[in-house]
Amino acid sequence: MDGRDIGAKQSFVASPGHDEGKTRFALLPGMTTSIDSMTPPLASRIALVTGASRGIGYATARALATAGAHVVAVARTQAGLEELDDEIRKAGGSATLVPLDLSDYDGIARLGAALHERHGKLDILVGNAGLAGPSSPLGHIELKAWNEVMALNVTANFQLIRCTEPLLKKSDAGRAVFVTSAAASKATAYLGPYAASKAALETLARAWAQETAATSIRINLFDPGPIRTRMRASIFPGEDPNTLDTPEQVAEFIVPMCAATWSETGKLFEYRTRSLLSFRAPG
């Protein structure tokens, strides 16, 4: 990957599917867990998904619910959350809707307290919510716009880490996945705030992974690449969306990273190449 100092590379051999009445998750090369389809693979798991009202967050929330998790869906858009809830319930799943602007850091703290009171734990955190920000030269960007991008893409995730770590430690296998972008390593021109925020997010997640390496928590990054989302269309309005994969296709690869059988931490899954990448220090 351009700009990232990457070490070992592992290919992700397959996406989730069904075979002879069993649900199969190809988690790592050479490691496949088969679970009777009568027992959802994420049954009894509590999953918090941010940015869940549309795009990758919406698709991931639905996929997690289909796999048996109770989804705590967070987004600013009430209508999108209600649509998600309808779809999850149609499929026999369950969800808790949390209309919340993640720049409300006290609100995140209250959410953590509510999760503790109601469930006593958190098994899965998917930090997906993000803001693209302005597509302009850095010298033309107002400080307010810069702060808005950093507030959601970095500080909100930091607050989520602070408020969910005790809950993830209560789980027998806490899992966290943060959605990043190749812009972090490519330092994409005219997307400076977005690129800088994703670089910061990657460092934040990697540091947290090292801090929790001796625990049952596993923390990783997910780079979806170009996907058919509203954010992508806002940045590249001339692009044909039909040439891009869908959020539903991406979600199939996020769900296995949330399973208790997932053992890797501090790594990055690159959807474009279906590869799990290790970071290494330069030099």
Coordinates of C-alpha atoms in Angstrom, one line a residue:
M1 CA 0.0 0.0 0.0
D2 CA 1.4 3.4 -1.0
G3 CA 2.8 5.3 2.0
R4 CA 2.2 2.6 4.6
D5 CA 5.2 0.7 5.8
I6 CA 3.6 -2.8 5.6
G7 CA 5.2 -6.0 6.7
A8 CA 3.7 -9.5 6.3
K9 CA 0.6 -9.9 4.1
Q10 CA -2.1 -12.6 4.5
S11 CA -4.7 -13.3 1.9
F12 CA -8.3 -13.5 3.1
V13 CA -9.4 -16.7 1.3
A14 CA -13.2 -16.4 1.2
S15 CA -16.2 -14.4 2.3
P16 CA -18.9 -15.7 4.6
G17 CA -21.3 -18.1 2.9
H18 CA -23.5 -21.1 3.4
D19 CA -22.7 -24.8 2.8
E20 CA -24.7 -27.9 3.6
G21 CA -26.7 -26.2 6.4
K22 CA -23.8 -24.6 8.1
T23 CA -22.7 -21.0 8.3
R24 CA -19.0 -20.7 7.3
F25 CA -16.7 -17.8 8.1
A26 CA -13.2 -17.9 6.4
L27 CA -11.4 -15.9 9.1
L28 CA -7.7 -16.3 8.3
P29 CA -5.8 -18.4 5.8
G30 CA -6.1 -22.0 6.8
M31 CA -8.7 -21.2 9.6
T32 CA -12.4 -21.7 9.0
T33 CA -15.0 -22.0 11.7
S34 CA -18.2 -23.8 10.8
I35 CA -21.3 -23.2 13.0
D36 CA -24.6 -24.9 12.8
S37 CA -27.0 -22.5 11.0
M38 CA -29.5 -23.0 13.8
T39 CA -27.1 -21.1 16.1
P40 CA -26.2 -17.7 14.7
P41 CA -22.4 -17.1 15.0
L42 CA -22.8 -13.9 16.9
A43 CA -25.7 -14.9 19.2
S44 CA -25.7 -13.1 22.5
R45 CA -23.1 -10.6 21.3
I46 CA -23.7 -6.8 21.7
A47 CA -22.4 -4.8 18.8
L48 CA -22.1 -1.0 18.7
V49 CA -22.0 0.5 15.2
T50 CA -21.5 4.2 14.4
G51 CA -22.7 5.9 11.3
A52 CA -25.3 3.1 11.0
S53 CA -28.0 5.1 9.1
R54 CA -26.5 4.6 5.7
G55 CA -23.6 3.2 3.6
I56 CA -21.1 0.8 5.2
G57 CA -22.4 1.4 8.7
Y58 CA -25.9 0.5 7.7
A59 CA -24.8 -2.6 5.8
T60 CA -22.6 -3.7 8.6
A61 CA -25.3 -3.2 11.2
R62 CA -27.7 -5.4 9.2
A63 CA -25.0 -8.1 8.6
L64 CA -24.1 -8.2 12.3
A65 CA -27.8 -8.5 13.2
T66 CA -28.2 -11.3 10.7
A67 CA -25.3 -13.1 12.3
G68 CA -27.2 -12.9 15.6
A69 CA -25.8 -9.8 17.4
H70 CA -28.0 -7.3 19.1
V71 CA -27.0 -4.1 17.3
V72 CA -26.7 -0.7 19.1
A73 CA -27.0 1.5 16.0
V74 CA -25.7 5.1 16.4
A75 CA -26.3 7.9 13.8
R76 CA -27.5 11.5 13.6
T77 CA -30.3 10.6 11.2
Q78 CA -33.4 9.3 13.0
A79 CA -35.2 8.3 9.7
G80 CA -32.2 6.2 8.6
L81 CA -32.1 4.4 11.9
E82 CA -35.8 3.6 11.8
E83 CA -35.4 2.2 8.3
L84 CA -32.5 0.1 9.6
D85 CA -34.5 -1.1 12.5
D86 CA -37.3 -2.2 10.2
E87 CA -35.0 -4.2 8.0
I88 CA -33.3 -5.9 11.0
R89 CA -36.6 -6.8 12.6
K90 CA -37.9 -8.2 9.3
A91 CA -34.9 -10.6 9.3
G92 CA -35.7 -11.6 12.8
G93 CA -32.9 -9.6 14.5
S94 CA -33.0 -6.9 17.2
A95 CA -31.5 -3.4 17.6
T96 CA -31.4 -0.4 19.8
L97 CA -31.5 2.9 18.1
V98 CA -29.3 5.8 19.4
P99 CA -29.8 9.1 17.6
L100 CA -26.6 10.9 18.6
D101 CA -24.2 13.5 17.1
L102 CA -20.8 12.0 17.9
S103 CA -19.3 15.4 18.4
D104 CA -21.4 15.4 21.6
Y105 CA -18.7 13.8 23.7
D106 CA -20.8 13.9 26.8
G107 CA -23.4 12.0 24.9
I108 CA -20.9 9.2 24.1
A109 CA -20.1 9.0 27.8
R110 CA -23.8 8.7 28.6
L111 CA -24.1 6.0 25.9
G112 CA -21.3 4.0 27.6
A113 CA -23.0 4.3 30.9
A114 CA -26.3 3.1 29.4
L115 CA -24.6 0.1 27.8
H116 CA -23.1 -0.8 31.2
E117 CA -26.4 -0.5 33.0
R118 CA -28.4 -2.4 30.4
H119 CA -25.9 -5.1 29.1
G120 CA -22.9 -5.0 31.5
K121 CA -20.6 -5.5 28.6
L122 CA -19.8 -4.7 24.9
D123 CA -18.6 -7.4 22.6
I124 CA -18.1 -5.5 19.3
L125 CA -17.3 -1.9 18.4
V126 CA -17.4 -0.8 14.7
G127 CA -16.2 2.8 14.4
N128 CA -17.5 3.7 11.0
A129 CA -18.9 7.2 11.2
G130 CA -16.8 9.7 9.3
L131 CA -16.8 13.1 7.6
A132 CA -15.1 13.8 4.3
G133 CA -14.8 17.5 4.8
P134 CA -13.9 20.0 2.1
S135 CA -12.1 19.1 -1.1
S136 CA -9.9 22.2 -1.3
P137 CA -6.2 23.2 -1.0
L138 CA -5.2 23.4 2.6
G139 CA -4.6 27.1 2.4
H140 CA -8.3 27.7 1.4
I141 CA -9.8 25.6 4.2
E142 CA -11.4 27.4 7.2
L143 CA -10.5 26.3 10.7
K144 CA -14.1 25.5 11.4
A145 CA -14.2 22.9 8.7
W146 CA -10.9 21.4 9.8
N147 CA -12.2 21.1 13.4
E148 CA -15.4 19.5 12.3
V149 CA -13.5 16.7 10.5
M150 CA -11.2 16.1 13.4
A151 CA -14.0 16.2 15.9
L152 CA -15.8 13.3 14.2
N153 CA -13.1 11.3 12.6
V154 CA -10.6 11.4 15.5
T155 CA -11.8 12.8 18.8
A156 CA -15.2 11.0 18.7
N157 CA -13.3 7.7 18.2
F158 CA -11.0 8.6 21.0
Q159 CA -14.0 9.2 23.3
L160 CA -15.5 5.9 22.1
I161 CA -12.3 4.1 23.1
R162 CA -12.3 5.7 26.5
C163 CA -16.0 4.9 27.2
T164 CA -16.1 1.4 25.7
E165 CA -12.8 -0.1 26.8
P166 CA -14.1 -1.1 30.2
L167 CA -17.2 -2.7 28.6
L168 CA -15.1 -4.6 26.0
K169 CA -12.9 -5.9 28.8
K170 CA -16.1 -7.4 30.3
S171 CA -16.6 -9.4 27.2
D172 CA -14.9 -12.8 26.8
A173 CA -13.7 -11.6 23.3
G174 CA -14.0 -7.9 22.8
R175 CA -13.5 -6.8 19.2
A176 CA -13.1 -3.3 17.6
V177 CA -12.9 -2.4 13.9
F178 CA -12.3 1.1 12.7
V179 CA -13.0 2.1 9.1
T180 CA -10.1 3.9 7.6
S181 CA -9.0 5.0 4.1
A182 CA -6.0 4.8 1.8
A183 CA -6.0 8.6 1.9
A184 CA -4.2 8.2 5.3
S185 CA -1.1 6.9 3.6
K186 CA -1.4 8.5 0.2
A187 CA -1.8 12.0 1.7
T188 CA -4.3 12.8 -1.1
A189 CA -4.1 16.3 -2.4
Y190 CA -7.2 18.5 -1.8
L191 CA -8.4 16.0 0.9
G192 CA -5.9 17.2 3.6
P193 CA -8.2 17.2 6.6
Y194 CA -9.7 13.8 5.7
A195 CA -6.4 12.3 5.0
A196 CA -4.8 13.7 8.2
S197 CA -7.8 12.5 10.3
K198 CA -7.6 8.9 9.0
A199 CA -3.8 8.8 9.6
A200 CA -4.5 9.9 13.2
L201 CA -7.2 7.3 13.5
E202 CA -4.9 4.5 12.3
T203 CA -2.2 5.5 14.8
L204 CA -4.8 5.7 17.6
A205 CA -6.2 2.2 16.8
R206 CA -2.7 0.7 16.6
A207 CA -1.6 2.3 19.9
W208 CA -4.8 0.9 21.5
A209 CA -4.1 -2.5 20.0
Q210 CA -0.6 -2.5 21.6
E211 CA -2.0 -1.4 25.0
T212 CA -4.6 -4.2 25.0
A213 CA -2.4 -7.0 23.5
A214 CA -2.3 -8.9 26.7
T215 CA -6.1 -8.8 27.1
S216 CA -8.9 -10.6 25.2
I217 CA -9.6 -7.4 23.1
R218 CA -8.6 -7.4 19.5
I219 CA -8.5 -4.1 17.6
N220 CA -8.0 -3.7 13.8
L221 CA -8.5 -1.3 10.9
F222 CA -10.5 -1.9 7.8
D223 CA -9.8 0.0 4.5
P224 CA -12.8 -0.5 2.2
G225 CA -11.3 1.4 -0.8
P226 CA -13.7 3.0 -3.4
I227 CA -17.2 1.8 -2.5
R228 CA -20.7 2.9 -3.7
T229 CA -21.5 5.3 -0.9
R230 CA -22.9 8.9 -0.6
M231 CA -19.6 10.1 0.8
R232 CA -17.7 8.7 -2.2
A233 CA -20.2 10.3 -4.6
S234 CA -19.7 13.7 -2.8
I235 CA -15.9 13.5 -3.3
F236 CA -15.9 12.1 -6.8
P237 CA -19.2 13.3 -8.4
G238 CA -18.2 12.3 -11.9
E239 CA -17.5 8.7 -11.0
D240 CA -19.9 5.9 -12.2
P241 CA -21.2 4.3 -9.0
N242 CA -22.1 1.1 -10.9
T243 CA -18.3 0.4 -11.3
L244 CA -17.9 0.2 -7.5
D245 CA -18.7 -2.6 -5.0
T246 CA -21.6 -2.1 -2.6
P247 CA -21.5 -1.6 1.1
E248 CA -23.2 -5.0 1.5
Q249 CA -20.2 -6.6 -0.2
V250 CA -17.8 -4.8 2.2
A251 CA -19.9 -5.8 5.3
E252 CA -19.3 -9.5 4.5
F253 CA -15.7 -9.0 5.4
I254 CA -16.1 -6.8 8.4
V255 CA -18.4 -9.3 10.3
P256 CA -15.7 -12.1 10.6
M257 CA -13.3 -9.5 12.2
C258 CA -15.9 -9.1 14.9
A259 CA -16.2 -12.8 15.8
A260 CA -14.7 -14.3 18.9
T261 CA -12.6 -16.6 16.7
W262 CA -10.8 -13.7 15.2
S263 CA -7.3 -13.6 16.8
E264 CA -5.3 -10.9 15.0
T265 CA -4.9 -7.4 16.5
G266 CA -3.2 -4.2 15.4
K267 CA -3.6 -5.0 11.7
L268 CA -5.3 -3.6 8.6
F269 CA -7.6 -5.4 6.3
E270 CA -7.5 -4.1 2.7
Y271 CA -10.7 -4.9 1.0
R272 CA -9.5 -4.1 -2.5
T273 CA -6.8 -6.9 -2.3
R274 CA -8.7 -9.0 0.3
S275 CA -5.5 -8.9 2.4
L276 CA -4.7 -8.6 6.0
L277 CA -1.7 -6.4 6.4
S278 CA 0.8 -6.0 9.2
F279 CA 2.4 -2.6 10.0
R280 CA 6.1 -2.3 10.7
A281 CA 8.4 0.4 11.8
P282 CA 10.3 2.2 9.0
G283 CA 14.0 1.6 8.7

